[in-house]
Coordinates of C-alpha atoms and ligand atoms in Angstrom, one line a residue:
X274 CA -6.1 -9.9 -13.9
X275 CA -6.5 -13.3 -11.9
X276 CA -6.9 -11.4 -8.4
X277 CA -10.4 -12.7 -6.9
X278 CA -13.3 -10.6 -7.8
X279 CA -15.1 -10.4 -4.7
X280 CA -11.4 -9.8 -3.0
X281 CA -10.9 -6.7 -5.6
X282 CA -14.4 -5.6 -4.2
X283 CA -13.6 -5.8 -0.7
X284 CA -10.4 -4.2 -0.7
X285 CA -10.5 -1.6 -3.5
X286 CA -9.5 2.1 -2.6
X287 CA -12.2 4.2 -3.4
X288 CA -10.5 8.0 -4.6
X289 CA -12.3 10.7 -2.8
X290 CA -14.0 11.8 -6.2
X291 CA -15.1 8.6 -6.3
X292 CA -16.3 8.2 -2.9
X293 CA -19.0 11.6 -3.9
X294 CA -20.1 9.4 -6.7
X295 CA -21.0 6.6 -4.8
X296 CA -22.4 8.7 -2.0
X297 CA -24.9 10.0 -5.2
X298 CA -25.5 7.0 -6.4
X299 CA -26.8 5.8 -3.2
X300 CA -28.5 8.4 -2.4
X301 CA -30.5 8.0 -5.9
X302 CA -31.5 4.9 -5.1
X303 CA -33.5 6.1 -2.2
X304 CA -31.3 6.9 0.9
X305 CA -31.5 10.2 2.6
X306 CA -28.5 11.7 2.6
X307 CA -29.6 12.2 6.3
X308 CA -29.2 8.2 6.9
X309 CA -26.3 8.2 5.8
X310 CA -25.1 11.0 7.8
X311 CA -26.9 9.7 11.3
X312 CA -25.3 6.0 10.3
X313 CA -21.6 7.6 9.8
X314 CA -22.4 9.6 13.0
X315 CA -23.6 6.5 14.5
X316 CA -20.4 5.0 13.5
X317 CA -18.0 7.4 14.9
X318 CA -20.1 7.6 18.3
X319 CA -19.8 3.7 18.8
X320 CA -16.0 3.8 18.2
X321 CA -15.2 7.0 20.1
X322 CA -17.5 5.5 23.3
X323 CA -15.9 2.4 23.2
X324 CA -12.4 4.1 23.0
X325 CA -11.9 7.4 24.9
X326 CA -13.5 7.9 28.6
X327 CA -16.1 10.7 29.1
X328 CA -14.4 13.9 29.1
X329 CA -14.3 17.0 27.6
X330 CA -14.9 17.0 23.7
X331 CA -14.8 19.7 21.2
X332 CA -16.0 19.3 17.9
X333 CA -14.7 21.1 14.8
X334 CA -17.4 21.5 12.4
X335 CA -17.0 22.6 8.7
X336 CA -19.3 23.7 6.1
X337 CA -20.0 20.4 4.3
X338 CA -21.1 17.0 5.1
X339 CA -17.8 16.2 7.1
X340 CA -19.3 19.0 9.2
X341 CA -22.7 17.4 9.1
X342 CA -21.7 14.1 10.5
X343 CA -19.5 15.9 13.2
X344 CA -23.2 18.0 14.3
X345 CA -24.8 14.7 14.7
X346 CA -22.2 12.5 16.5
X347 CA -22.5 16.3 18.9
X348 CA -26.7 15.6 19.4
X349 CA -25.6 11.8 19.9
X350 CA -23.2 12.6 22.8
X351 CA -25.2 15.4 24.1
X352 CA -27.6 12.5 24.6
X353 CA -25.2 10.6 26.3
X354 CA -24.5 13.2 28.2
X355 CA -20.8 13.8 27.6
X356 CA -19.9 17.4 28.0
X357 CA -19.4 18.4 24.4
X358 CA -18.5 22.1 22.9
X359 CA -19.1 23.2 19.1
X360 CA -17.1 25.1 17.1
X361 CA -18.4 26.3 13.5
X362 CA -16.0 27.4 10.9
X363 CA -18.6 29.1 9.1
X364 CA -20.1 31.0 12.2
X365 CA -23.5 31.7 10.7
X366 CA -24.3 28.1 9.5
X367 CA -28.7 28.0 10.1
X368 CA -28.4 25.4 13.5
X369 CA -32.2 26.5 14.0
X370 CA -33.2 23.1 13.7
X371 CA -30.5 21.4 16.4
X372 CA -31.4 23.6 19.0
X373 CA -29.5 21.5 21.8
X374 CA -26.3 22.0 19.7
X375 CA -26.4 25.4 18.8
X376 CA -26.7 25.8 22.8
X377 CA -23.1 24.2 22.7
X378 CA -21.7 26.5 20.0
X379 CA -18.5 28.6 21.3
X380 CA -16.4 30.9 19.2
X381 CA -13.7 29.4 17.3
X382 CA -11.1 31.9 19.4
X383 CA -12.3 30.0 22.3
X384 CA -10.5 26.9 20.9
X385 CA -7.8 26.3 22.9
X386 CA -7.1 22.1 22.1
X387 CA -4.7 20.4 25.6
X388 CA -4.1 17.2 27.6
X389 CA -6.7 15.3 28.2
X390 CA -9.5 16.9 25.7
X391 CA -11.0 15.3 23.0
X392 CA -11.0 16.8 19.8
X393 CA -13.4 15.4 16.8
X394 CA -11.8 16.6 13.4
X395 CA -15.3 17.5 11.1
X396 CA -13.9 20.1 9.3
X397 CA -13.3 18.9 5.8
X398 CA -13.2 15.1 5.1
X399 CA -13.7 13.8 1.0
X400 CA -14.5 17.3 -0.3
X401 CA -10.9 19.0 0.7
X402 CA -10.2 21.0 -2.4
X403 CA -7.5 22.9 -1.7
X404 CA -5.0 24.2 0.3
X405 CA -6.7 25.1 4.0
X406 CA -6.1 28.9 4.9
X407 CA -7.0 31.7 7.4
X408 CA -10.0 30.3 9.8
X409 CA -9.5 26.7 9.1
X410 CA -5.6 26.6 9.5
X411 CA -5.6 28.1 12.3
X412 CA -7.8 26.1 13.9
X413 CA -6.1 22.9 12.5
X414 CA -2.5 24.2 13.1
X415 CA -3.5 24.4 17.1
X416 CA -4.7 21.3 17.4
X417 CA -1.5 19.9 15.2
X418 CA 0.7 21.3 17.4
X419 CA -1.2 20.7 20.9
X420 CA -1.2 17.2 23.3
X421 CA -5.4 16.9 22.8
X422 CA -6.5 13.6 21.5
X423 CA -8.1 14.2 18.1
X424 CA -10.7 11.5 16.3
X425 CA -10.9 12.3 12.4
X426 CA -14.0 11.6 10.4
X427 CA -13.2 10.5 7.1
X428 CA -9.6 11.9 6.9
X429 CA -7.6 14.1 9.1
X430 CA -8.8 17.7 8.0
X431 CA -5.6 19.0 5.8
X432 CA -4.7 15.7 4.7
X433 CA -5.6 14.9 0.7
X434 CA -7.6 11.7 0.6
X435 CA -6.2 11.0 -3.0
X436 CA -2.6 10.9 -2.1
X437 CA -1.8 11.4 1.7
X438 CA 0.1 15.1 1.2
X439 CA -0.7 17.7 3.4
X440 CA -2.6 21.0 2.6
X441 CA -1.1 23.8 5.2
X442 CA -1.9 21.4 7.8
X443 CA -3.3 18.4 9.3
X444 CA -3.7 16.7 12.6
X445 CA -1.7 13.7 14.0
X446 CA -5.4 11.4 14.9
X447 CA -5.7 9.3 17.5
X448 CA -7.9 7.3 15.2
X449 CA -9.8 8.1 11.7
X450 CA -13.7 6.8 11.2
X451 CA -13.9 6.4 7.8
X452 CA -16.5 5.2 5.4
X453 CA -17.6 2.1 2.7
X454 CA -13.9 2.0 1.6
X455 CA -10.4 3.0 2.6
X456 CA -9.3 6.0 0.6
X457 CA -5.4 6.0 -1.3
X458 CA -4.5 9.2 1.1
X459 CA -5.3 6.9 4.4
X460 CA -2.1 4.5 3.3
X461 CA 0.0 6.8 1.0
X462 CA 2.3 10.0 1.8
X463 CA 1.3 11.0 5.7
X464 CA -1.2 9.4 5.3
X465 CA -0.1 6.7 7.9
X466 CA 1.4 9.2 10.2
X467 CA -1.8 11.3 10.3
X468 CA -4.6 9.1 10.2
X469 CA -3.5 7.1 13.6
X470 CA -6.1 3.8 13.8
X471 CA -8.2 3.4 11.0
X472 CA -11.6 2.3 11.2
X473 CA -14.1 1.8 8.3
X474 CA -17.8 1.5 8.6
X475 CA -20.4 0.2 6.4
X476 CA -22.9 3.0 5.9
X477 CA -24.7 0.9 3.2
X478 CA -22.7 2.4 0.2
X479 CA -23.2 -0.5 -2.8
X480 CA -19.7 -1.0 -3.5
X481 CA -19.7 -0.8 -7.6
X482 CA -16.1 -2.3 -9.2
X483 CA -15.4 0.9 -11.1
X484 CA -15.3 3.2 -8.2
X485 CA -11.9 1.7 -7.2
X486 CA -8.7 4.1 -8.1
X487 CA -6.7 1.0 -6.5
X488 CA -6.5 -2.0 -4.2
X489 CA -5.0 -2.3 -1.1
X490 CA -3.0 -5.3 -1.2
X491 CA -4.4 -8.5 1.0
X492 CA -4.1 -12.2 0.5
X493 CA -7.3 -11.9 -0.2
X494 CA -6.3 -11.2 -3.8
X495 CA -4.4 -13.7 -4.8
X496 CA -4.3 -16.5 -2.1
X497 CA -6.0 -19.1 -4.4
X498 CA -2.7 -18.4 -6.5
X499 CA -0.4 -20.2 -4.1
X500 CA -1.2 -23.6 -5.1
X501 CA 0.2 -25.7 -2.9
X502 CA 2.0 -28.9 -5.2
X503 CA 0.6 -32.0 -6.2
X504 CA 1.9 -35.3 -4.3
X505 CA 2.9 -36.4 -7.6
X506 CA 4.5 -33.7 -9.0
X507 CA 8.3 -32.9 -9.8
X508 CA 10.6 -30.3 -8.6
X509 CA 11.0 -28.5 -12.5
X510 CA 7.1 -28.8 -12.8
X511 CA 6.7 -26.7 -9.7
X512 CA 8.9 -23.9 -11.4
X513 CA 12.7 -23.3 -12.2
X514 CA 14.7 -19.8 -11.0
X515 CA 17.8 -18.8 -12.7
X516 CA 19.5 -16.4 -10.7
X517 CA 22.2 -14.9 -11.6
X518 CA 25.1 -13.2 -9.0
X519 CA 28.0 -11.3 -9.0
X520 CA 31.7 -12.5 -8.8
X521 CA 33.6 -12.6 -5.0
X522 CA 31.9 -10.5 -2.4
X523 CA 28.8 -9.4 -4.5
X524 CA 27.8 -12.9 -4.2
X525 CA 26.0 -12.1 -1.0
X526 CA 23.0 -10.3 -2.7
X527 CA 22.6 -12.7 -5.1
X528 CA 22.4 -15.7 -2.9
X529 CA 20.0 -13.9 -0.5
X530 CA 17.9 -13.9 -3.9
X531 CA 18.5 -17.7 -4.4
X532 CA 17.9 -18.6 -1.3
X533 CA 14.3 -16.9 -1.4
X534 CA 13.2 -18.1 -4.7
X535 CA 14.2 -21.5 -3.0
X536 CA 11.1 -20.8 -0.4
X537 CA 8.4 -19.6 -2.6
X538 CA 7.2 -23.3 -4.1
X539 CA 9.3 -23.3 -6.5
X540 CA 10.4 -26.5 -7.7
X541 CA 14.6 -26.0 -8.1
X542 CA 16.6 -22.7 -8.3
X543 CA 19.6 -22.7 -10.0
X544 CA 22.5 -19.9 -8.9
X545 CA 24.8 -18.9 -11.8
X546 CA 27.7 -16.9 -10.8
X547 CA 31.2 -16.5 -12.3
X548 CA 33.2 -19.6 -12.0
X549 CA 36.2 -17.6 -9.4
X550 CA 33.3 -17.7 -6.9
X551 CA 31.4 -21.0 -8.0
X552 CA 33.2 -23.0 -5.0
X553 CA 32.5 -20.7 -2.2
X554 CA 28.9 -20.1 -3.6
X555 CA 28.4 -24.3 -3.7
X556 CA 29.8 -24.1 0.1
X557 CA 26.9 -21.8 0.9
X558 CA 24.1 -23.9 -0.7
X559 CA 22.2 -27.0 -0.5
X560 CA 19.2 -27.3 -2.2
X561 CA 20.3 -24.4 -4.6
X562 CA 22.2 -25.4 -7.7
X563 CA 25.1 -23.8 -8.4
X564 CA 26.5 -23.4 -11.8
X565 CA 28.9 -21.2 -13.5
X566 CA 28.3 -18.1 -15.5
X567 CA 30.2 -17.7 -18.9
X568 CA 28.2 -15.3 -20.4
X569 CA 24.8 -14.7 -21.5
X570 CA 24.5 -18.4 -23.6
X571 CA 24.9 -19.6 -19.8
X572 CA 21.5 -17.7 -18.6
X573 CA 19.2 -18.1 -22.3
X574 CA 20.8 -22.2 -22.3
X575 CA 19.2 -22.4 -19.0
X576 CA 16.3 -20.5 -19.5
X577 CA 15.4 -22.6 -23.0
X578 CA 15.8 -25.9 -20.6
X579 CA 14.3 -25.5 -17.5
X580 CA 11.6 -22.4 -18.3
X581 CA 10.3 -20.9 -15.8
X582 CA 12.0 -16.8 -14.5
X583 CA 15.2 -15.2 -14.1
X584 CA 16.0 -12.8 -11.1
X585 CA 18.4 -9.8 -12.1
X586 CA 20.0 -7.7 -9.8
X587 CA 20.9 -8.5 -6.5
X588 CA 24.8 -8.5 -6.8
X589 CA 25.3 -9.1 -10.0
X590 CA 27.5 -6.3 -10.4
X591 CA 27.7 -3.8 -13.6
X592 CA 29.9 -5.9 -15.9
X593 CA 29.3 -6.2 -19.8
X594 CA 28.7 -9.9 -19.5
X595 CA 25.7 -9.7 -17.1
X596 CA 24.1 -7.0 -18.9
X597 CA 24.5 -8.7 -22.3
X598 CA 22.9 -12.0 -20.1
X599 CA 20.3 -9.6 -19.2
X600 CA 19.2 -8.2 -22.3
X601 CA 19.5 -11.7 -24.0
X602 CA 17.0 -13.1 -21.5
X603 CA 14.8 -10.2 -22.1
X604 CA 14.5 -11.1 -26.1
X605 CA 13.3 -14.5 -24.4
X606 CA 10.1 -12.8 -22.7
X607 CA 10.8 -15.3 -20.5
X608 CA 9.4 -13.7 -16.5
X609 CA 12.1 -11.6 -15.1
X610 CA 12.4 -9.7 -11.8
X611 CA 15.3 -6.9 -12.2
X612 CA 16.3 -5.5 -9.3
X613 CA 18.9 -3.3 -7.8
X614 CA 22.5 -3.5 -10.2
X615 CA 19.9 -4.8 -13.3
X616 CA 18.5 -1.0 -12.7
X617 CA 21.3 1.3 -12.4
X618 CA 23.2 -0.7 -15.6
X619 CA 20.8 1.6 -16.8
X620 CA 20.5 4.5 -15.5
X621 CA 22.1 6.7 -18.4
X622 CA 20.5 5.0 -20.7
X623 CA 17.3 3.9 -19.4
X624 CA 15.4 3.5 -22.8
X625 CA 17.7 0.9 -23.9
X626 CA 16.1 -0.9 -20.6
X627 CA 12.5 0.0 -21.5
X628 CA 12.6 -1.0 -25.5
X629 CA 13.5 -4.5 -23.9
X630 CA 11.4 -4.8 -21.2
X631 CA 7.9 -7.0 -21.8
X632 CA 4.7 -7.4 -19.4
X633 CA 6.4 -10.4 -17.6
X634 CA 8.5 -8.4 -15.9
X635 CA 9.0 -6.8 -12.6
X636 CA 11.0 -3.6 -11.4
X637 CA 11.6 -3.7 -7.4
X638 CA 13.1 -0.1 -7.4
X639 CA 13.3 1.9 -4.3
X640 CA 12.9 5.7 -4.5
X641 CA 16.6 6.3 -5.4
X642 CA 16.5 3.9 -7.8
X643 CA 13.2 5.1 -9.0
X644 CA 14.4 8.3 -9.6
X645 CA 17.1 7.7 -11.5
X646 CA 15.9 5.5 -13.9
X647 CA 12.7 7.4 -14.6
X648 CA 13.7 11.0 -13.4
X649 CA 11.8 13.1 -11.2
X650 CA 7.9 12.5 -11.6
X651 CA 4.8 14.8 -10.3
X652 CA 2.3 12.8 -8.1
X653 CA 1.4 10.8 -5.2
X654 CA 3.7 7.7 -5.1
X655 CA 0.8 5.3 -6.5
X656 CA 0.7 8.2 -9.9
X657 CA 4.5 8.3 -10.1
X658 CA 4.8 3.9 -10.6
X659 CA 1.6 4.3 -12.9
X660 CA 3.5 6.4 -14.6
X661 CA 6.7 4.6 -14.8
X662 CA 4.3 0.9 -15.4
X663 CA 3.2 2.8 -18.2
X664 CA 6.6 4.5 -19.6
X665 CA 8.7 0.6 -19.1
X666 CA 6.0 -1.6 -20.4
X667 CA 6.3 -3.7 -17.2
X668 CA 5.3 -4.5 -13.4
X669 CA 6.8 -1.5 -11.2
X670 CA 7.1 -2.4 -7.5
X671 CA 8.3 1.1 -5.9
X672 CA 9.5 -0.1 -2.5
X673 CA 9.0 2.0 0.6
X674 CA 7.4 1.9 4.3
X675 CA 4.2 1.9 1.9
X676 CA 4.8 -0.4 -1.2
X677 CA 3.1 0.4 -4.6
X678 CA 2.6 -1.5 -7.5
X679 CA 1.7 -0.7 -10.9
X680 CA 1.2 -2.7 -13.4
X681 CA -2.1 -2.9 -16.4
X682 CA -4.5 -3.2 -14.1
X683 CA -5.7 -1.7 -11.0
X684 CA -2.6 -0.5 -9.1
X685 CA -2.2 -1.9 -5.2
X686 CA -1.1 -0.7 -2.4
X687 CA 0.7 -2.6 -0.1
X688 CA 0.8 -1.4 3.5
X689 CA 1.8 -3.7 6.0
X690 CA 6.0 -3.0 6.0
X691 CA 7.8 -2.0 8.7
X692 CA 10.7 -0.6 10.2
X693 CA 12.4 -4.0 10.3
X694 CA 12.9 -4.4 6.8
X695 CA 15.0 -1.7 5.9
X696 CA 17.9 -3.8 6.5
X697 CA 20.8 -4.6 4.0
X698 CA 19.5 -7.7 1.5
X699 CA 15.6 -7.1 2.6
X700 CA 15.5 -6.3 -1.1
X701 CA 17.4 -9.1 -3.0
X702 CA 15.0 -11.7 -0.6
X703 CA 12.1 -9.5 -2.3
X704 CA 13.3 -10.2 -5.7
X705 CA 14.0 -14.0 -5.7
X706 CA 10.4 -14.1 -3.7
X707 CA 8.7 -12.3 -6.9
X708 CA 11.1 -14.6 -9.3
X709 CA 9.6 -17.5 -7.2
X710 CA 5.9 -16.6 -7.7
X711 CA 6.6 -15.8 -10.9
X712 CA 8.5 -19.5 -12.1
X713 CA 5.5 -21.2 -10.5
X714 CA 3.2 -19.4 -13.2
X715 CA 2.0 -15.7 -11.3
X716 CA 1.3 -13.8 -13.8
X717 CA 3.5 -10.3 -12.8
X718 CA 1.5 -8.2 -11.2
X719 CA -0.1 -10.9 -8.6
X720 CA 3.8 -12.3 -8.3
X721 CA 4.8 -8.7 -6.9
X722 CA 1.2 -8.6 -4.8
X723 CA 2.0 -11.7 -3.2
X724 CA 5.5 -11.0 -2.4
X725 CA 5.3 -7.8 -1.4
X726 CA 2.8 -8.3 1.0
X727 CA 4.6 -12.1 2.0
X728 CA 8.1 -10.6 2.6
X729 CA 6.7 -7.9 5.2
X730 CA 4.4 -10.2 6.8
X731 CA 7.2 -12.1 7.2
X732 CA 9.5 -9.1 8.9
X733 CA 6.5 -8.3 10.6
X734 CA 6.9 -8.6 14.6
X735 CA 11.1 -8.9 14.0
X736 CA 12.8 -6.2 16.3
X737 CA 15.2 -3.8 14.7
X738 CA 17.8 -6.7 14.5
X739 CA 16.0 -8.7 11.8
X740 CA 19.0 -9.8 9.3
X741 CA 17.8 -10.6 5.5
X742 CA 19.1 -14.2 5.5
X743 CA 16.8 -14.2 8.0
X744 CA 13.8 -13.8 6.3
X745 CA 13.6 -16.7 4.1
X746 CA 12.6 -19.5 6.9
X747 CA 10.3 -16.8 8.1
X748 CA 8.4 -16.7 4.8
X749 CA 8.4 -20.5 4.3
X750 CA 6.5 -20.0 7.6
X751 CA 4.1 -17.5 6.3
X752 CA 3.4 -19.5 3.1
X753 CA 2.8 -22.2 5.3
X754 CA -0.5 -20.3 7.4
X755 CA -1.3 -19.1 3.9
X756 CA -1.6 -22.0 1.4
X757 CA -4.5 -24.3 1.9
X758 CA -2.7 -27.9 2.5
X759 CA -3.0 -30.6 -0.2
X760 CA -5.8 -32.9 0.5
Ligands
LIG993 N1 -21.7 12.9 0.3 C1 -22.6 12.4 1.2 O1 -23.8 12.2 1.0 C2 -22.1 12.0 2.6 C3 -20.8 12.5 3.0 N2 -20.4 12.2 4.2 C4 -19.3 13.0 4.8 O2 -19.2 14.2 4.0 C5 -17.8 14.3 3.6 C6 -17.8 14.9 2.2 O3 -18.7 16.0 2.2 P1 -18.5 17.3 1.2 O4 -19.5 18.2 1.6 O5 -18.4 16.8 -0.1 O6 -17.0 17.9 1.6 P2 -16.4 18.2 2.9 O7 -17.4 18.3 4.0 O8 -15.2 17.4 3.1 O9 -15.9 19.8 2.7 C7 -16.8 20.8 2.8 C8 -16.7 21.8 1.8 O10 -15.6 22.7 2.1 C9 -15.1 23.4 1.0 N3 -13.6 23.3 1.0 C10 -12.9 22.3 0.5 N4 -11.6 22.6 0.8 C11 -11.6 23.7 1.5 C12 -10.5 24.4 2.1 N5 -9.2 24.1 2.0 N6 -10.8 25.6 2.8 C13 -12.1 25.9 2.9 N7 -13.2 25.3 2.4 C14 -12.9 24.2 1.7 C15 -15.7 22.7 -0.2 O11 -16.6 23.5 -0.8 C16 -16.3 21.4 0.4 O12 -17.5 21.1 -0.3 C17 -17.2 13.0 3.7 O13 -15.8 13.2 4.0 C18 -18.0 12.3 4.8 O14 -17.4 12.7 6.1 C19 -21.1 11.4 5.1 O15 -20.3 10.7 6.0 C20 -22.1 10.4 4.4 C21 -22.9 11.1 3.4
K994 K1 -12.2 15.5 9.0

């Protein structure tokens, strides 16, 4: 895997399990479990002072250590004299010792969450093992369904740190404190929805490479990839793209693939499409080549010439010919992105796909298309495109709001889409990004990384009007902040 190695360290997603581990391991080294508790409490306390006004706070306390940070940041305020109220799910827990809390204790039917109260979520954070019930949910069900601002330490109590589902409940945060690393649940499922801002503290966890279930996708990774051309280079050194489109009005998708390969670096992209609609496709380009598609000799001839990857998909309709083309490319192992019609050509028969497909390839599926080709799978999101990685032999790029990808190594998660990319092509300009990276020498996994993350950096800050033909000057912009200039 060429992603940086200090980047992997930085951003890796550290499973809850994991997260226990490390807190172990630290605390074998020599650090009381009590610093680390008084540093996450001092955490939370410097957050929630510098973002909510005095005013009265409540503060949900569960059996565990999520409870034991939420008793400290309650001494810490006390302090600060901020006029704070405890609530203990397990009414007999020994406070002996915190005698200026247990002087704020109230009875949990006291709990009455509203407007303008601040609620701190220490009920359950990492340790959540099941579904919440009877005390807990009812306590978390009021303050789900009431207008109090909540703060969650660690994770929103209810919400499963491993893959963002609920468990009976959970609250919609204001903001979440959490700790050493981001957690998969924080980006994945409701994760996003529940969690409200995230902020993560260093507690003085030693980050250790194995604790990471994932990475959460940042240029970070794979900046250094994006080398920007030599003066002296020449456009088929910097990468070819073949893509291939659909006859007539298909063409659209396919274009919108061109065109985006045509931004990533790559030195030339050439745009094969059937010869009825090689003159009005040549109308629409200029730097794209256009040449016309006879069958598959017209793709592999290419391919054996210029090298470089082949983007599938994006209008090139269901038609013998192109899926012959396809399959013939895939003998090649040359790097292919399929996408869209490349995946539903197989949807009855998707192990005629998979026997074909090599680790130099890339599936951009969205749910539907997901679904269909692999059938329905248990699991978070990030488990399901493991799965699927694992059952195609190849890259799988699961589209959504949050964007996974699965691969060999170390899946990511990507998590900076938004609403404006769920507009009609978004997808083709993802897969002629990919096919881009990819022509230029990415291996697959880093191609999808970078594009993902690319293309909805690039959408990022467009209103609700942002069209897909858009989006290619918009990531030659982004490329542009991102790859260091030649000297
Ligand atoms: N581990 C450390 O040294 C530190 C942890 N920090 C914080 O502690 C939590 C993790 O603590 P843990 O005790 O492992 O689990 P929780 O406090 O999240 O859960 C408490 C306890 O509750 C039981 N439980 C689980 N699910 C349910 C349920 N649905 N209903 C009832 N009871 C349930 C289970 O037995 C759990 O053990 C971590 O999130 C941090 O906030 C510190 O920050 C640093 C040191
Ligand atoms: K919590």
């Amino acid at each position: 895997m060429a992603f940086d190695e200090a980047a992997i360290r930085r951003h890796m997603l550290v499973t809850p399990g994991a997260m226990a581990a490390a807190d172990e391991r630290t605390i074998a080294g020599g650090t009381e479990r009590a610093v680390l508790i008084r540093r996450a409490a001092r955490a939370i306390t410097r957050v929630l002072r510098s973002r909510y006004a005095k005013q009265p706070t409540v503060i949900l306390c569960g059996p565990g250590h999520n409870g034991a940070d939420g008793i400290s940041v309650a001494e810490m305020l006390i302090e600060a004299g901020w006029p704070v109220e405890v609530v203990l799910l397990d009414e007999n827990q020994d406070l002996s010792d915190r005698l200026g809390v247990l002087s704020r204790v109230r009875p949990s039917g006291t709990f009455s969450p509203r407007a303008g109260m601040l609620v701190i979520d220490a009920l359950f954070g990492a340790g959540l093992s099941r579904l919440l019930e009877g005390e807990a949910l009812m306590l978390i069900e009021r303050l789900e369904l009431s207008q109090a601002t909540c703060l969650a330490i660690d994770l929103p109590s209810g919400l499963d740190g491993q893959t963002g589902e609920i468990r009976g409940a959970a609250p919609y945060a204001d903001a979440t404190v959490t700790f050493h690393r981001l957690k998969p649940g924080h980006l994945l499922g409701h994760g996003p929805e529940r969690c409200g801002k995230v902020f993560l503290a260093d507690i003085g966890i030693e980050a250790e490479e194995d604790d990471a279930g994932a990475l959460h996708n940042h240029p970070d990774l794979w900046r250094h990839l994006l080398r920007p051309s030599k003066r002296d280079t020449h456009k088929y050194e910097k990468g070819h793209v073949t893509a291939l489109g659909g006859p007539g009005l298909k063409g659209g998708a396919g274009r919108l693939a061109a065109r985006a390969a045509a931004v990533s670096g790559a030195g030339a992209v050439t745009y094969l499409t059937p010869l009825s609609s090689a003159e009005f496709a040549a109308a629409s380009f200029d730097a794209v080549m256009v040449a016309p598609f006879h069958g598959p000799d017209s793709v592999t001839d290419l391919t054996y010439k210029r090298g470089g990857a082949c983007v599938f998909g994006p209008g090139m309709g269901h038609g013998d010919a192109a899926k012959e083309a396809l399959l013939a490319v895939l003998e090649t192992e040359i790097p292919c992105v399929l996408d869209a019609d490349a995946l539903t050509l197989f949807e009855k028969k998707p192990g005629e796909l998979f026997e074909k497909l090599h680790p130099n390839c890339v599936l951009t599926p969205h749910e539907g298309e997901f679904s269909r080709l692999f059938g329905e799978m248990e699991g978070s999101k990030l488990e399901r495109a493991c799965k699927a990685a694992k059952k195609a032999g190849a890259v799988v790029l699961l589209k959504g709001s949050t964007t996974v990808i699965a691969g060999d190594g170390l899946p990511l998660v990507n998590s900076n889409g938004s609403a404006a990319l769920a507009t009609a092509g978004a997808g083709d300009v993802l897969a002629g990004l990919i096919a881009g990276f990819l022509a230029q020498g990415m291996a697959a996994a880093e191609a999808a990384a970078a594009g993902a993350y690319i293309h909805a950096d690039a959408a990022s800050g467009q209103g609700p009007g942002l069209e897909a033909e858009a989006l290619p000057p918009l990531i030659a912009s982004v490329l542009k902040n991102l790859v260091a200039p030649t000297h």
